[in-house]
mmCIF file of C-alpha atoms and ligand atoms in Angstrom:
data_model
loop_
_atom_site.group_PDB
_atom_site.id
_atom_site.type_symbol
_atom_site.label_atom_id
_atom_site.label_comp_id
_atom_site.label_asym_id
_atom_site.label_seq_id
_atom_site.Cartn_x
_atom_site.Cartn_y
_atom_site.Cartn_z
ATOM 1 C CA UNK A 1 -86.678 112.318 45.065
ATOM 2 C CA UNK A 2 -87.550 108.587 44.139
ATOM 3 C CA UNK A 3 -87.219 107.820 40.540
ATOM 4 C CA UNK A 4 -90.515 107.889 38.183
ATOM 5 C CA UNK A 5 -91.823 104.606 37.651
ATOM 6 C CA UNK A 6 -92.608 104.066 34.020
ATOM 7 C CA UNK A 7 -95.157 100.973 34.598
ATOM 8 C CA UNK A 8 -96.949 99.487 37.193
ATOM 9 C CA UNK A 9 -100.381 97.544 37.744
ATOM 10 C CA UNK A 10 -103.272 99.616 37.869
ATOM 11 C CA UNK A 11 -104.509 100.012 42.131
ATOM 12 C CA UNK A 12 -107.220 97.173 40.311
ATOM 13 C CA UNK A 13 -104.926 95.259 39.025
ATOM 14 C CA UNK A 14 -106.954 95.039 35.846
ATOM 15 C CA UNK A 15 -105.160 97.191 33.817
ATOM 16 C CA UNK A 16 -100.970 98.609 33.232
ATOM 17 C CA UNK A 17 -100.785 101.976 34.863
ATOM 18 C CA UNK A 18 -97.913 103.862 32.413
ATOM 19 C CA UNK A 19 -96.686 107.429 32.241
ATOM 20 C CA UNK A 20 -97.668 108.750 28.497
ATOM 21 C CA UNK A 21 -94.010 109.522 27.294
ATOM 22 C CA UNK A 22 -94.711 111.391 24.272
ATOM 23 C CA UNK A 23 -96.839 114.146 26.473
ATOM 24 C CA UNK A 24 -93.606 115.076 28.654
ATOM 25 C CA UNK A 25 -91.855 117.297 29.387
ATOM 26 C CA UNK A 26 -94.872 119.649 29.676
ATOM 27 C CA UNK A 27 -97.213 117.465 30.829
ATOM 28 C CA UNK A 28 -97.559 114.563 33.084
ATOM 29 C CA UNK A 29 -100.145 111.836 31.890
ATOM 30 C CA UNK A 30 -100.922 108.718 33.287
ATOM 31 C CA UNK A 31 -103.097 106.210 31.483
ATOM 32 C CA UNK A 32 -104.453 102.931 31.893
ATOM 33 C CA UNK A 33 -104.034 100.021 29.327
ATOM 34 C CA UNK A 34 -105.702 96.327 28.926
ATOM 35 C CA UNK A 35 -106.201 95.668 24.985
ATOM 36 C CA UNK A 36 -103.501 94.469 22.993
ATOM 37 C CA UNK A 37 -104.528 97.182 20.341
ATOM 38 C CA UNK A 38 -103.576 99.915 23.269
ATOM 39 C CA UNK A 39 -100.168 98.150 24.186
ATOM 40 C CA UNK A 40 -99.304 97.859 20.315
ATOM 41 C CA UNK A 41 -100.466 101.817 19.801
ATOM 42 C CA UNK A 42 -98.403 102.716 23.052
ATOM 43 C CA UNK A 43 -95.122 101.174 22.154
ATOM 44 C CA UNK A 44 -95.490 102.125 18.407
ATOM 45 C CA UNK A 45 -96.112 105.611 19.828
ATOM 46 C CA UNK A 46 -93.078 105.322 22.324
ATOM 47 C CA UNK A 47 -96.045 106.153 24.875
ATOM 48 C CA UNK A 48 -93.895 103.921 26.372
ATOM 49 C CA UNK A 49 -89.919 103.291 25.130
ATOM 50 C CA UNK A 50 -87.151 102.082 26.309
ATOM 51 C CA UNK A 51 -85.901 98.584 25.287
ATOM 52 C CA UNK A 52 -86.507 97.395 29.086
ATOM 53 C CA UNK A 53 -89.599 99.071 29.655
ATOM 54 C CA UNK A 54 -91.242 97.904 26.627
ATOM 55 C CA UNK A 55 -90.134 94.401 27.471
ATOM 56 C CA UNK A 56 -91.690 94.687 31.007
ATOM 57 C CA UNK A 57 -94.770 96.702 29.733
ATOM 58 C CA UNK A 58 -95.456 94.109 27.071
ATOM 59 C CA UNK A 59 -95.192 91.212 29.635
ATOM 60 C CA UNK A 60 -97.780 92.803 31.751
ATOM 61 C CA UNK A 61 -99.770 93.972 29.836
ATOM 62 C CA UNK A 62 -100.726 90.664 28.043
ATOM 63 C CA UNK A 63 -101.322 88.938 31.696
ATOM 64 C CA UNK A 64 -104.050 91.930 32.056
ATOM 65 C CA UNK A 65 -105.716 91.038 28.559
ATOM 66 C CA UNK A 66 -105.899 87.539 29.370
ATOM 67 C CA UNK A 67 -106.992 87.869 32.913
ATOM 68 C CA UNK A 68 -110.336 88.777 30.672
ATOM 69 C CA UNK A 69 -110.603 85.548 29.090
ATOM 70 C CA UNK A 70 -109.558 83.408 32.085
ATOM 71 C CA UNK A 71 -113.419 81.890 31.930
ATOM 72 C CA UNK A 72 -112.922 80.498 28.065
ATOM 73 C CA UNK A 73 -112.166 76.961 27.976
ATOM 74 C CA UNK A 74 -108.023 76.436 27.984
ATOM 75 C CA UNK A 75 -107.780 75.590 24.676
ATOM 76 C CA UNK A 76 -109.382 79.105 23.284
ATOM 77 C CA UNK A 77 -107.201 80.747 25.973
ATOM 78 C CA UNK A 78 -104.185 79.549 24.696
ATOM 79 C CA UNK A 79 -104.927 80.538 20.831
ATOM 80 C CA UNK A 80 -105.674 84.248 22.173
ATOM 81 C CA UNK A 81 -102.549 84.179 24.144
ATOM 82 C CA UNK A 82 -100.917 83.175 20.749
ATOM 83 C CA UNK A 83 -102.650 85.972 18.863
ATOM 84 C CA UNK A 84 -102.419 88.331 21.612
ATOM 85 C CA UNK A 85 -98.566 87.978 21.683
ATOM 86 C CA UNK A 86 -97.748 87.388 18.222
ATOM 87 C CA UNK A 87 -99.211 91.189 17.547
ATOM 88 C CA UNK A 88 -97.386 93.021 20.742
ATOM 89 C CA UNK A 89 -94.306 91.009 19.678
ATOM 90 C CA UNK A 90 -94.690 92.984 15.911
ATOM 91 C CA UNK A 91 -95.621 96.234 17.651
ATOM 92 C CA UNK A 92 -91.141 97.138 17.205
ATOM 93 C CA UNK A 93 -88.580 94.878 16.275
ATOM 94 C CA UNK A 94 -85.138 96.322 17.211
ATOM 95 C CA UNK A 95 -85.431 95.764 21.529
ATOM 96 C CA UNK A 96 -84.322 92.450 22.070
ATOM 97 C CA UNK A 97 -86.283 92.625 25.542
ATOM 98 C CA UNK A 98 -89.997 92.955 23.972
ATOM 99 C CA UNK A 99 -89.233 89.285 22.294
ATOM 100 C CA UNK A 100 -87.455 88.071 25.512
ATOM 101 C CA UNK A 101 -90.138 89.009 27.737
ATOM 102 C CA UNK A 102 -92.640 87.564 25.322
ATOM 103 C CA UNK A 103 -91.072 84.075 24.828
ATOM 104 C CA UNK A 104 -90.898 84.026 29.196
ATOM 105 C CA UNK A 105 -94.248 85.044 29.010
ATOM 106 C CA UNK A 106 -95.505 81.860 26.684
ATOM 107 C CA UNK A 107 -93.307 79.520 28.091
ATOM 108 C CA UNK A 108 -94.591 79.640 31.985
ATOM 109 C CA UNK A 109 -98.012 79.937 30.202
ATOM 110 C CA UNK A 110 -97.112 76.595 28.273
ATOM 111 C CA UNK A 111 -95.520 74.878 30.958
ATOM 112 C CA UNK A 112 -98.784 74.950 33.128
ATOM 113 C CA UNK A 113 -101.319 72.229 33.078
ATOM 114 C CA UNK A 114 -104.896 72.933 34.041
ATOM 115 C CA UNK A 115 -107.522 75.489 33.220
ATOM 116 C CA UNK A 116 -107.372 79.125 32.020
ATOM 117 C CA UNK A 117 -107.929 80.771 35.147
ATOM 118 C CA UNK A 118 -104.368 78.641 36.569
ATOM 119 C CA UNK A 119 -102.539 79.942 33.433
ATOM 120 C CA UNK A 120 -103.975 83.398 33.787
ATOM 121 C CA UNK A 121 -101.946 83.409 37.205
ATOM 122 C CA UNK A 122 -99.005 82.237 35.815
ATOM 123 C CA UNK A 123 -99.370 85.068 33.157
ATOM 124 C CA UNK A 124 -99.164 87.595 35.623
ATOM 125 C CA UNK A 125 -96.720 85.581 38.286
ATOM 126 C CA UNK A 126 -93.964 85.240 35.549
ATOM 127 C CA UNK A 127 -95.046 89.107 34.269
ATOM 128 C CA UNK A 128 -94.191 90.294 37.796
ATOM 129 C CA UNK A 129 -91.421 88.777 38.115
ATOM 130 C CA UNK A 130 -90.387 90.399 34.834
ATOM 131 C CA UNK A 131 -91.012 93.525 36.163
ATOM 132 C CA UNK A 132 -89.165 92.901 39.592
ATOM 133 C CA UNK A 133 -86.462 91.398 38.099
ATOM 134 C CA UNK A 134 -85.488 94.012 35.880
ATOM 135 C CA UNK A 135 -86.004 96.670 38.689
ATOM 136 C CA UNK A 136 -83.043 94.503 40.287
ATOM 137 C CA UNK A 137 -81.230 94.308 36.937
ATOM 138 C CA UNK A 138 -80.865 98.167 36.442
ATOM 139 C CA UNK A 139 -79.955 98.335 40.121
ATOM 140 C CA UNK A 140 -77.059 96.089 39.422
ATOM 141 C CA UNK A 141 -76.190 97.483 36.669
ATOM 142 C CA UNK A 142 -75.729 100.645 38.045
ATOM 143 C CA UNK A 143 -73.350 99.236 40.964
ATOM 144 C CA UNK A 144 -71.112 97.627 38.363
ATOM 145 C CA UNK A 145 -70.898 100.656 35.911
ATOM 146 C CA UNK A 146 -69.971 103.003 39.068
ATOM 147 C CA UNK A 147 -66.572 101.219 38.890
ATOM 148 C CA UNK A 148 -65.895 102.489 35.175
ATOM 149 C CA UNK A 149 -66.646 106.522 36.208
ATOM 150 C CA UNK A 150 -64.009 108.212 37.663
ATOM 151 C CA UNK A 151 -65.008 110.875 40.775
ATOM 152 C CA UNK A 152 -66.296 113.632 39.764
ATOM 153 C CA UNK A 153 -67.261 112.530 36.120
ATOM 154 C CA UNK A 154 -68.536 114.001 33.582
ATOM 155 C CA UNK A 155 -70.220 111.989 31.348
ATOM 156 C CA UNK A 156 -72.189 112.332 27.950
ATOM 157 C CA UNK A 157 -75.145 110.225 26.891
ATOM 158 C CA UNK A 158 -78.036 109.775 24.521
ATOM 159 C CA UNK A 159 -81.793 108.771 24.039
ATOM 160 C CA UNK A 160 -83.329 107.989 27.571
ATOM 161 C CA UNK A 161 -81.523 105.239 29.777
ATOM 162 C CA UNK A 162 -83.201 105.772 32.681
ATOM 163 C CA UNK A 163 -86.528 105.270 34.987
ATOM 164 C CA UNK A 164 -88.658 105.997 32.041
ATOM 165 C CA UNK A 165 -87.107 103.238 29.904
ATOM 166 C CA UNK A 166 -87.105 100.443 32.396
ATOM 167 C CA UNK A 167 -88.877 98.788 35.691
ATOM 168 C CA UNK A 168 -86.089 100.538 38.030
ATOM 169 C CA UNK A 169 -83.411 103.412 37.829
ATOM 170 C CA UNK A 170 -82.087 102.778 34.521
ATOM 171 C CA UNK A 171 -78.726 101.499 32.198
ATOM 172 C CA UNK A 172 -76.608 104.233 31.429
ATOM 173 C CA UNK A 173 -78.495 106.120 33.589
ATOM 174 C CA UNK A 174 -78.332 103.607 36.734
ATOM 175 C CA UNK A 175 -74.585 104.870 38.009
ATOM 176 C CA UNK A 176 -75.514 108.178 37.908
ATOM 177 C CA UNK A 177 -78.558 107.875 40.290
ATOM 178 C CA UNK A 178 -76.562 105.923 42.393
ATOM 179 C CA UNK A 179 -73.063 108.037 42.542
ATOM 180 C CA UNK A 180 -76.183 111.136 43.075
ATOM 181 C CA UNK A 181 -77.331 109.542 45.913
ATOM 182 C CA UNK A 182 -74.199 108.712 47.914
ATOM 183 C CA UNK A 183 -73.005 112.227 47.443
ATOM 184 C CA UNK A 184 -70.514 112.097 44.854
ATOM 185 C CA UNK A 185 -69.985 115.306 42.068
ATOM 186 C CA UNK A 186 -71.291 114.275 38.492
ATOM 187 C CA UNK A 187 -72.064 116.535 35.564
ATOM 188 C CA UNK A 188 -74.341 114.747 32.746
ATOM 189 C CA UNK A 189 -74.100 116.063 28.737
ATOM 190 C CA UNK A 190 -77.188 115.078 27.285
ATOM 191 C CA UNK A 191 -77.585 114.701 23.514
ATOM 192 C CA UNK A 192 -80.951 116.280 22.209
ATOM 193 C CA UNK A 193 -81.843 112.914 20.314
ATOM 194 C CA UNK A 194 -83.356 113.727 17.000
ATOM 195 C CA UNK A 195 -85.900 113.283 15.915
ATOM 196 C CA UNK A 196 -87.863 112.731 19.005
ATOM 197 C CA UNK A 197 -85.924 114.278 21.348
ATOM 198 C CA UNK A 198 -85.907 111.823 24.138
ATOM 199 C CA UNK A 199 -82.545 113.289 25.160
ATOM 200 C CA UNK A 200 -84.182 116.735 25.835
ATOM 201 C CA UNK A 201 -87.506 116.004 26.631
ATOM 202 C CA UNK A 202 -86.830 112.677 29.038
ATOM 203 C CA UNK A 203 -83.576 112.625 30.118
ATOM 204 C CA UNK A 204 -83.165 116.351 31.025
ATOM 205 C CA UNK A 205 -86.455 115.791 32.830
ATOM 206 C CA UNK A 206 -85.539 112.898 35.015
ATOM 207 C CA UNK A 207 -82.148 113.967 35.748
ATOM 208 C CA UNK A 208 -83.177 117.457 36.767
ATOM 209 C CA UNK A 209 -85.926 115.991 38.978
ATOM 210 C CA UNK A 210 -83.783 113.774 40.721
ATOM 211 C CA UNK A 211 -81.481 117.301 40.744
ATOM 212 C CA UNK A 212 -78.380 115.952 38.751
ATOM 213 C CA UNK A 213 -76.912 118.916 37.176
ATOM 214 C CA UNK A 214 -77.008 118.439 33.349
ATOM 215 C CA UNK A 215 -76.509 120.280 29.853
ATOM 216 C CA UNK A 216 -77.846 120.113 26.853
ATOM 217 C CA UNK A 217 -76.805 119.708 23.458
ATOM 218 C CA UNK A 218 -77.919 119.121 20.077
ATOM 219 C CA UNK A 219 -76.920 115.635 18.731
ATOM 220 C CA UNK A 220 -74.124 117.714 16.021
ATOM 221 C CA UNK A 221 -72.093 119.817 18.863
ATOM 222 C CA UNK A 222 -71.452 116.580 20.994
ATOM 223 C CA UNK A 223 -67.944 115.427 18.647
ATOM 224 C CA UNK A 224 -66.727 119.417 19.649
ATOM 225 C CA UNK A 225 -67.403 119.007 22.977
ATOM 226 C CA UNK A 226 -65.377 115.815 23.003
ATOM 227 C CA UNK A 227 -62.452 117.627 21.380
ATOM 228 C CA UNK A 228 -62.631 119.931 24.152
ATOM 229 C CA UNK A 229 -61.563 117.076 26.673
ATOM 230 C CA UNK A 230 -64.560 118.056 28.961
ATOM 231 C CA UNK A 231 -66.062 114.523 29.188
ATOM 232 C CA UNK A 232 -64.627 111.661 30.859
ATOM 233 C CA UNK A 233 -66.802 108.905 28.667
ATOM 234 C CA UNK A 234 -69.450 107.976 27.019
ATOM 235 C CA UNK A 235 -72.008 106.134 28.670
ATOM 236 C CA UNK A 236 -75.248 104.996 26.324
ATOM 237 C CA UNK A 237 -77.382 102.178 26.416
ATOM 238 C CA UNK A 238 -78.399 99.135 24.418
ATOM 239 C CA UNK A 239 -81.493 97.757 21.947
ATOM 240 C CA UNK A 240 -80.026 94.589 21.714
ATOM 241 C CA UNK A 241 -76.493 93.252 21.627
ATOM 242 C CA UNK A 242 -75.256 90.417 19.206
ATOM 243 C CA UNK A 243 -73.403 87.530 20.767
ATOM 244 C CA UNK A 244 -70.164 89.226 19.374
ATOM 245 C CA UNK A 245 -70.270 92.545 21.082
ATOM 246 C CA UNK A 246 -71.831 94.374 18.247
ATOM 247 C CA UNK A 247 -74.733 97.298 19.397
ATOM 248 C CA UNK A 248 -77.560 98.438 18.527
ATOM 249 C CA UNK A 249 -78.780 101.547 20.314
ATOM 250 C CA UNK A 250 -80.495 104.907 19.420
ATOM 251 C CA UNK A 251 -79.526 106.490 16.044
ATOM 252 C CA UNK A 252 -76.698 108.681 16.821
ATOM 253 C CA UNK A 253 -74.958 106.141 18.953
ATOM 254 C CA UNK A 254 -72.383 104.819 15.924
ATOM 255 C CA UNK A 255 -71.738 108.601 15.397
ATOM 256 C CA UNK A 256 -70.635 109.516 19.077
ATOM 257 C CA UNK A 257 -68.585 105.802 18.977
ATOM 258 C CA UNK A 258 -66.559 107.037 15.990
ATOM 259 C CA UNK A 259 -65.981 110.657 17.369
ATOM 260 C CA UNK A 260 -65.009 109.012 20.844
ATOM 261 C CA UNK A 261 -62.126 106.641 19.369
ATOM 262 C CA UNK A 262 -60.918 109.731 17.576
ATOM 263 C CA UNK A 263 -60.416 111.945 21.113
ATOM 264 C CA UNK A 264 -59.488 109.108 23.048
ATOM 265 C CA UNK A 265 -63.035 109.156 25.179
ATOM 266 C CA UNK A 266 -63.887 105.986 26.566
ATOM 267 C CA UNK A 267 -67.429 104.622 25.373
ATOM 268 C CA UNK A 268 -69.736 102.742 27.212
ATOM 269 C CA UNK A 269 -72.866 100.886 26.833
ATOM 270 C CA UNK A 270 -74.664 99.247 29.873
ATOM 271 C CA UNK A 271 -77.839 96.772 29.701
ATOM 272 C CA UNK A 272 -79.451 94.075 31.516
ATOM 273 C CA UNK A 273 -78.969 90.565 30.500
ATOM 274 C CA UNK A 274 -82.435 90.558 28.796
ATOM 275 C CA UNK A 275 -80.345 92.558 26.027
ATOM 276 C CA UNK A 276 -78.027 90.202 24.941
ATOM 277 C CA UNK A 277 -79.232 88.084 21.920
ATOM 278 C CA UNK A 278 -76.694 85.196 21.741
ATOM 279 C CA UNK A 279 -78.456 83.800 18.662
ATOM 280 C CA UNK A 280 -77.320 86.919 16.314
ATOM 281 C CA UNK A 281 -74.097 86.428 15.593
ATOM 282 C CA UNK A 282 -73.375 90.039 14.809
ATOM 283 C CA UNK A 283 -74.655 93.482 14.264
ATOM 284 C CA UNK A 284 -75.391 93.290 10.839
ATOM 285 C CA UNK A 285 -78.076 90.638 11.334
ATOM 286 C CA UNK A 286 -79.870 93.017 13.782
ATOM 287 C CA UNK A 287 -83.452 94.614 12.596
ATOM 288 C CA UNK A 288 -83.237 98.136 12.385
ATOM 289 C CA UNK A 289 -86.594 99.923 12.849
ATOM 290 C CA UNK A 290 -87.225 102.660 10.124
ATOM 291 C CA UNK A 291 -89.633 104.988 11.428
ATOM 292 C CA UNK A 292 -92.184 107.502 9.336
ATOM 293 C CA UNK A 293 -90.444 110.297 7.679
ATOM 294 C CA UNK A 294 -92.821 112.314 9.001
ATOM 295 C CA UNK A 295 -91.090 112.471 12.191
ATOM 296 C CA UNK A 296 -88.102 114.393 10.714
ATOM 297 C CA UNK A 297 -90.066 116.752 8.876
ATOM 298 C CA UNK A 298 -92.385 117.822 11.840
ATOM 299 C CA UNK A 299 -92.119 117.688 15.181
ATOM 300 C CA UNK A 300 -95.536 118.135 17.577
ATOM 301 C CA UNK A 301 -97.028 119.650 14.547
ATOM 302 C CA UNK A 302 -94.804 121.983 13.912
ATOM 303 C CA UNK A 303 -93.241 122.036 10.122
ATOM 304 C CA UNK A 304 -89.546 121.262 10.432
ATOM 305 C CA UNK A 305 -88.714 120.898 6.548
ATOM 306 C CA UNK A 306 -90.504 121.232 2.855
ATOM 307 C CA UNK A 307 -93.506 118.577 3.581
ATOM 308 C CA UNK A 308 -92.649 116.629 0.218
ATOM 309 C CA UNK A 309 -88.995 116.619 1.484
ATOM 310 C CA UNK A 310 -87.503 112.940 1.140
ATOM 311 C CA UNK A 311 -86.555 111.523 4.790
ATOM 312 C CA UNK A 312 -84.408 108.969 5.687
ATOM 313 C CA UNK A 313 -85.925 108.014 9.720
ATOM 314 C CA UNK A 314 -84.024 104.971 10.906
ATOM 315 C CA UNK A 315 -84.823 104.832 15.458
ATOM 316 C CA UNK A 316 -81.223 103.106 15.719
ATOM 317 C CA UNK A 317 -77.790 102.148 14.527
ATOM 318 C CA UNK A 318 -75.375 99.662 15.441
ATOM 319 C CA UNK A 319 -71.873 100.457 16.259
ATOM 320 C CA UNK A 320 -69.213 97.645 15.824
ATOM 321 C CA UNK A 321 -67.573 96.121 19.167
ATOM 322 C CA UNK A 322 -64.282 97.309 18.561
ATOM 323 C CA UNK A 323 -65.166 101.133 18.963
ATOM 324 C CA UNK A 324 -66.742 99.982 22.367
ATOM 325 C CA UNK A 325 -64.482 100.162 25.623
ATOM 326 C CA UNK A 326 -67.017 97.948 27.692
ATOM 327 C CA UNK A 327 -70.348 96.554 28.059
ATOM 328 C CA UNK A 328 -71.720 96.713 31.347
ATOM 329 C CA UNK A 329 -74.489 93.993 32.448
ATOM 330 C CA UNK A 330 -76.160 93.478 35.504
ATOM 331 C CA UNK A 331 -73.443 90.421 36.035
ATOM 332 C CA UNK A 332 -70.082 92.178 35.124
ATOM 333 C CA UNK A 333 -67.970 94.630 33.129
ATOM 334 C CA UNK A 334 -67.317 93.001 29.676
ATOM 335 C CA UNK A 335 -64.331 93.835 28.150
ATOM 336 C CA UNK A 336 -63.135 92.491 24.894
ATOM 337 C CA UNK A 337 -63.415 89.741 23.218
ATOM 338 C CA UNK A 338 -66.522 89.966 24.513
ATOM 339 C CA UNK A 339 -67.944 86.375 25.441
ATOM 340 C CA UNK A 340 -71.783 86.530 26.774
ATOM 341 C CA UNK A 341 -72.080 82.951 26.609
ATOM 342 C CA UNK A 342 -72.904 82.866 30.539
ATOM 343 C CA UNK A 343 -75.194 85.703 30.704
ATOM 344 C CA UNK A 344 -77.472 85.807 27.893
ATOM 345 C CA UNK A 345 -80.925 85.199 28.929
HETATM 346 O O1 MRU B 401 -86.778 104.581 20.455
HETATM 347 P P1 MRU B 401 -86.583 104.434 21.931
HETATM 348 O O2 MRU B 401 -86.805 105.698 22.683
HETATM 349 O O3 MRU B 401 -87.354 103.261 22.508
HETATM 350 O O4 MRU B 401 -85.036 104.077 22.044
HETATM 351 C C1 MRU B 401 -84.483 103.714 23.273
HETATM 352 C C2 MRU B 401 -82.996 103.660 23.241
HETATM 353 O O5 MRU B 401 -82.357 103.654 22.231
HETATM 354 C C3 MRU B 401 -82.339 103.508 24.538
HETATM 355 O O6 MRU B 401 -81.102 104.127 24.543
HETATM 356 C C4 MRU B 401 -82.217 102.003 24.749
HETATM 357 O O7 MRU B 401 -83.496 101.393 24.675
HETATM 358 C C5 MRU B 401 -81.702 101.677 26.062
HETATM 359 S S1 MRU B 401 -82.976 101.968 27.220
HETATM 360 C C6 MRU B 401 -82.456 101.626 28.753
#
């Protein structure tokens, strides 16, 4: 079974084909998008999620808005390519990829001479190439983190790392398609992922489709089942990574980083380049989304506490270097003191 793929170009080409997360696992909905107002609604939404995949689906979906003002004169173009950006740039601010993709994005756009319709094909060249390049990325990825996992490994992880979150088969998720695929044994624990269960309802999905053999758990049992020396490591991905190892990744993550130094579980994260953002020193200085406390006191509609309840909703944490073992990139395994100074892009 190939992999989902969680954006593509529309058979036009006039639009971004994606796969409506927030509809699965009980549905599968595919929807076309070409106004910035959809792409900002879709990643606010986590229609589409993932740090990578928001990066990518950003990136092309601003080439497809602009291929519809590719007659103005270049001038106009290139203050609605402004606009356009600056508001799917706001859309979340914790990925590092949706900024990275963005500031490729404007810069091939800049770097062209000419009229609109010759920077509208650079838009959706250097979008492509986004999108192809982080297919290659996860791909990478994936070869270098098989060298951390032991045979047979059982492995816990969190949030969604895979297809669904990027242009290719995943982060964390990456060495597990591949070790799948040339035969070896793997067993996956996946955290639930409060509040909105992209552990449960995504990962547990892919995986099973692909027919990786997986559990479940809610986000509280995972420390006891690391006492009980079933799981080999930790492997998670990343929102964006300060230039001194510091990580910012799913709420939950610092939590199962803590509870793995204490049982003597190797932790992991893995993420392409496009991750690393050399110009934050460290984690502290990283934006940390806080999300409607609505989502913790409902889920689908369904009541889940008091409505008035207070609610504290923030999408992701950051857990300090030292509790990580590695950080796998699409270039290497980087161990402490981690030094990115060659790969950030
Ligand atoms: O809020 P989400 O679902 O966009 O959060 C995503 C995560 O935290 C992932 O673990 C991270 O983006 C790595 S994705 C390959």
């Amino acid at each position: 079974v190939e992999p989902v793929v969680a954006v593509s170009w529309s058979p036009d080409g006039r639009a971004v084909r994606i796969i409506d997360q927030r509809a699965l696992p009980d549905q599968y909905v595919e929807r076309d998008v070409s106004t910035v107002n959809e792409i900002r609604d879709c990643i606010r939404t986590l229609a589409v999620r993932g740090a990578p995949a928001i990066g990518v689906f950003a990136a092309m979906g601003i080439a497809c808005v602009m291929q519809q003002h590719a007659e103005l004169p270049r001038e106009e173009f290139d203050h609605v390519l402004d606009a356009s950006a600056e508001r799917v740039r706001a859309s979340r601010p914790t990925a590092r990829n949706l900024g990275w993709a963005i500031d490729r994005l404007l810069a091939g756009a800049r770097a062209t001479s000419g009229d609109a319709l010759g920077a509208a094909h650079v838009l959706r060249r250097t979008a492509e190439a986004i999108r192809a390049e982080d297919r290659d990325m996860c791909q990478r990825i994936g070869e270098h983190a098989l060298t951390v996992l032991p045979n047979d490994a059982h492995v816990l992880t969190l949030c969604n790392t895979g297809a669904l979150a990027t242009a290719g088969i995943g982060t964390a998720l990456a060495p597990l398609y591949l070790a799948h695929a040339r035969g070896q044994r793997l067993h996956v624990y996946v955290c639930e992922t409060r509040p909105l269960l992209q552990g449960s309802r995504l990962t547990a999905w892919e995986l099973g489709r692909a027919g990786i053999p997986l559990t479940l758990l809610v986000d509280g049992a995972a420390p006891a089942l690391l006492r009980s020396q079933r799981v080999d490591c930790i492997l998670v991905g990343a929102d964006r990574i300060a230039a001194n190892g510091d990580v910012a990744n799913k709420i939950g993550t610092y939590g199962l980083a803590l509870s793995a130094r204490h049982h003597g579980v190797p932790f992991y994260v893995a993420a392409p380049s496009s991750t690393i953002d050399g110009a934050t020193a460290s984690g502290g200085a990283i934006p940390i989304e806080q999300r409607d406390p609505n989502e913790v006191r409902a889920f689908r509609g369904a009541s889940a506490a008091p409505a008035d309840a207070d609610a504290f909703n923030p999408a992701f944490d950051v857990t300090p270097q030292a509790l990580i073992s590695a950080i796998v990139t699409d270039r290497a395994v980087h161990r402490p003191p981690y030094d990115f100074s060659s790969v950030a892009a």
